[in-house]
Amino acid sequence: MSKKGTGKFILGAGIGAGLALLFAPKKGSELREDLKERLNELINKAKEIDASEVKANLEKKIDEIKSELEDLDKEKVKKIAEKKSKELKKKCEELVSYAKEKGTPVLEKAARGVKTQTANVCREILAKLED
């Protein structure tokens, strides 16, 4: 945290503590004493804050979140690619079956070529997603 940010934090916490005490059902002198104690506690805690440690921890947490998001995206894309790959395989098999059913060797050979090439492309894409 920067000194500017720490100051704003302390000011905000102090105002909040002050308001909480002012609205409490106590005598004015007790409220002022409680407020002084709370402010002193807050100042002591603020002095204990190691700004570099806080910054390092925040950066670490942010990096962890970014990494998890990237993994999530990769996993999501991989699952979609695997699903599409299965759908393509099924459609290619249907194409080969249809060509075979019609009894045309030229069509059957071309359909098998499409099936083979589609399988190769799917394998390449899935392999890239693994990396």
mmCIF file of C-alpha atoms in Angstrom:
data_model
loop_
_atom_site.group_PDB
_atom_site.id
_atom_site.type_symbol
_atom_site.label_atom_id
_atom_site.label_comp_id
_atom_site.label_asym_id
_atom_site.label_seq_id
_atom_site.Cartn_x
_atom_site.Cartn_y
_atom_site.Cartn_z
ATOM 1 C CA MET A 1 0.000 0.000 0.000
ATOM 2 C CA SER A 2 1.272 3.468 -0.694
ATOM 3 C CA LYS A 3 1.584 6.023 2.074
ATOM 4 C CA LYS A 4 -1.258 7.919 0.447
ATOM 5 C CA GLY A 5 -3.438 4.789 0.423
ATOM 6 C CA THR A 6 -2.526 3.883 3.994
ATOM 7 C CA GLY A 7 -3.434 7.406 5.111
ATOM 8 C CA LYS A 8 -6.830 7.175 3.427
ATOM 9 C CA PHE A 9 -7.376 3.761 4.996
ATOM 10 C CA ILE A 10 -6.536 5.061 8.452
ATOM 11 C CA LEU A 11 -8.698 8.152 7.980
ATOM 12 C CA GLY A 12 -11.657 6.071 6.778
ATOM 13 C CA ALA A 13 -11.289 3.565 9.596
ATOM 14 C CA GLY A 14 -11.002 6.387 12.109
ATOM 15 C CA ILE A 15 -14.121 8.095 10.824
ATOM 16 C CA GLY A 16 -15.993 4.811 10.889
ATOM 17 C CA ALA A 17 -14.886 4.059 14.427
ATOM 18 C CA GLY A 18 -15.770 7.573 15.484
ATOM 19 C CA LEU A 19 -19.253 7.385 14.004
ATOM 20 C CA ALA A 20 -19.847 4.001 15.583
ATOM 21 C CA LEU A 21 -18.895 5.346 18.976
ATOM 22 C CA LEU A 22 -20.915 8.544 18.577
ATOM 23 C CA PHE A 23 -24.062 6.598 17.885
ATOM 24 C CA ALA A 24 -23.519 4.239 20.807
ATOM 25 C CA PRO A 25 -25.635 4.822 23.951
ATOM 26 C CA LYS A 26 -22.841 6.133 26.246
ATOM 27 C CA LYS A 27 -21.966 9.395 27.974
ATOM 28 C CA GLY A 28 -19.903 11.903 26.000
ATOM 29 C CA SER A 29 -16.798 11.480 28.148
ATOM 30 C CA GLU A 30 -16.924 7.697 27.778
ATOM 31 C CA LEU A 31 -17.410 8.026 24.040
ATOM 32 C CA ARG A 32 -14.410 10.324 23.695
ATOM 33 C CA GLU A 33 -12.269 7.978 25.744
ATOM 34 C CA ASP A 34 -13.387 4.961 23.686
ATOM 35 C CA LEU A 35 -12.726 6.899 20.513
ATOM 36 C CA LYS A 36 -9.201 7.792 21.654
ATOM 37 C CA GLU A 37 -8.501 4.138 22.516
ATOM 38 C CA ARG A 38 -9.808 2.907 19.164
ATOM 39 C CA LEU A 39 -7.811 5.506 17.264
ATOM 40 C CA ASN A 40 -4.650 4.581 19.149
ATOM 41 C CA GLU A 41 -5.267 0.888 18.389
ATOM 42 C CA LEU A 42 -5.796 1.715 14.731
ATOM 43 C CA ILE A 43 -2.648 3.817 14.535
ATOM 44 C CA ASN A 44 -0.612 1.054 16.184
ATOM 45 C CA LYS A 45 -1.976 -1.529 13.774
ATOM 46 C CA ALA A 46 -1.306 0.745 10.815
ATOM 47 C CA LYS A 47 2.310 1.145 11.949
ATOM 48 C CA GLU A 48 2.680 -2.641 11.959
ATOM 49 C CA ILE A 49 1.640 -2.940 8.313
ATOM 50 C CA ASP A 50 4.546 -3.797 6.070
ATOM 51 C CA ALA A 51 3.643 -2.159 2.768
ATOM 52 C CA SER A 52 6.100 -4.223 0.733
ATOM 53 C CA GLU A 53 4.730 -7.440 2.202
ATOM 54 C CA VAL A 54 1.153 -6.403 1.469
ATOM 55 C CA LYS A 55 2.115 -5.456 -2.090
ATOM 56 C CA ALA A 56 3.968 -8.753 -2.625
ATOM 57 C CA ASN A 57 1.018 -10.765 -1.283
ATOM 58 C CA LEU A 58 -1.443 -8.859 -3.464
ATOM 59 C CA GLU A 59 0.709 -9.403 -6.549
ATOM 60 C CA LYS A 60 1.021 -13.105 -5.722
ATOM 61 C CA LYS A 61 -2.749 -13.481 -5.324
ATOM 62 C CA ILE A 62 -3.386 -11.601 -8.570
ATOM 63 C CA ASP A 63 -0.888 -13.809 -10.433
ATOM 64 C CA GLU A 64 -2.549 -16.923 -9.005
ATOM 65 C CA ILE A 65 -5.959 -15.710 -10.167
ATOM 66 C CA LYS A 66 -4.633 -14.911 -13.649
ATOM 67 C CA SER A 67 -3.030 -18.343 -13.883
ATOM 68 C CA GLU A 68 -6.234 -20.064 -12.824
ATOM 69 C CA LEU A 69 -8.215 -18.067 -15.390
ATOM 70 C CA GLU A 70 -5.798 -19.056 -18.145
ATOM 71 C CA ASP A 71 -6.065 -22.709 -17.112
ATOM 72 C CA LEU A 72 -9.825 -22.410 -17.036
ATOM 73 C CA ASP A 73 -9.858 -20.994 -20.556
ATOM 74 C CA LYS A 74 -7.527 -23.747 -21.817
ATOM 75 C CA GLU A 75 -9.607 -26.441 -20.152
ATOM 76 C CA LYS A 76 -12.809 -24.996 -21.554
ATOM 77 C CA VAL A 77 -11.409 -24.736 -25.071
ATOM 78 C CA LYS A 78 -9.956 -28.243 -24.826
ATOM 79 C CA LYS A 79 -13.301 -29.707 -23.765
ATOM 80 C CA ILE A 80 -15.077 -27.913 -26.588
ATOM 81 C CA ALA A 81 -12.437 -29.103 -29.077
ATOM 82 C CA GLU A 82 -12.737 -32.691 -27.832
ATOM 83 C CA LYS A 83 -16.520 -32.551 -28.172
ATOM 84 C CA LYS A 84 -16.284 -31.069 -31.677
ATOM 85 C CA SER A 85 -13.671 -33.669 -32.598
ATOM 86 C CA LYS A 86 -16.060 -36.468 -31.608
ATOM 87 C CA GLU A 87 -18.874 -34.825 -33.565
ATOM 88 C CA LEU A 88 -16.634 -34.516 -36.640
ATOM 89 C CA LYS A 89 -15.570 -38.144 -36.342
ATOM 90 C CA LYS A 90 -19.213 -39.227 -36.205
ATOM 91 C CA LYS A 91 -20.107 -37.091 -39.234
ATOM 92 C CA CYS A 92 -17.138 -38.474 -41.177
ATOM 93 C CA GLU A 93 -18.179 -42.023 -40.341
ATOM 94 C CA GLU A 94 -21.694 -41.190 -41.565
ATOM 95 C CA LEU A 95 -20.192 -39.799 -44.764
ATOM 96 C CA VAL A 96 -18.153 -42.962 -45.346
ATOM 97 C CA SER A 97 -21.173 -45.156 -44.608
ATOM 98 C CA TYR A 98 -23.327 -43.157 -47.003
ATOM 99 C CA ALA A 99 -20.706 -43.353 -49.759
ATOM 100 C CA LYS A 100 -20.292 -47.088 -49.153
ATOM 101 C CA GLU A 101 -24.061 -47.587 -49.123
ATOM 102 C CA LYS A 102 -24.382 -45.932 -52.502
ATOM 103 C CA GLY A 103 -21.821 -48.392 -53.770
ATOM 104 C CA THR A 104 -19.552 -45.929 -55.463
ATOM 105 C CA PRO A 105 -15.903 -46.805 -54.821
ATOM 106 C CA VAL A 106 -14.729 -43.340 -55.889
ATOM 107 C CA LEU A 107 -17.039 -41.650 -53.363
ATOM 108 C CA GLU A 108 -16.116 -44.131 -50.647
ATOM 109 C CA LYS A 109 -12.398 -43.543 -51.229
ATOM 110 C CA ALA A 110 -12.859 -39.760 -51.146
ATOM 111 C CA ALA A 111 -14.993 -40.002 -47.989
ATOM 112 C CA ARG A 112 -12.318 -42.118 -46.283
ATOM 113 C CA GLY A 113 -9.746 -39.487 -47.267
ATOM 114 C CA VAL A 114 -11.883 -36.768 -45.701
ATOM 115 C CA LYS A 115 -12.281 -38.877 -42.565
ATOM 116 C CA THR A 116 -8.516 -39.469 -42.305
ATOM 117 C CA GLN A 117 -7.657 -35.819 -42.879
ATOM 118 C CA THR A 118 -10.292 -34.673 -40.376
ATOM 119 C CA ALA A 119 -8.904 -37.064 -37.765
ATOM 120 C CA ASN A 120 -5.380 -35.725 -38.380
ATOM 121 C CA VAL A 121 -6.513 -32.120 -38.001
ATOM 122 C CA CYS A 122 -8.397 -32.929 -34.796
ATOM 123 C CA ARG A 123 -5.368 -34.715 -33.329
ATOM 124 C CA GLU A 124 -3.120 -31.744 -34.148
ATOM 125 C CA ILE A 125 -5.503 -29.268 -32.564
ATOM 126 C CA LEU A 126 -5.918 -31.366 -29.414
ATOM 127 C CA ALA A 127 -2.133 -31.822 -29.187
ATOM 128 C CA LYS A 128 -1.645 -28.049 -29.367
ATOM 129 C CA LEU A 129 -4.212 -27.540 -26.649
ATOM 130 C CA GLU A 130 -2.341 -30.024 -24.444
ATOM 131 C CA ASP A 131 0.721 -27.767 -24.570
#
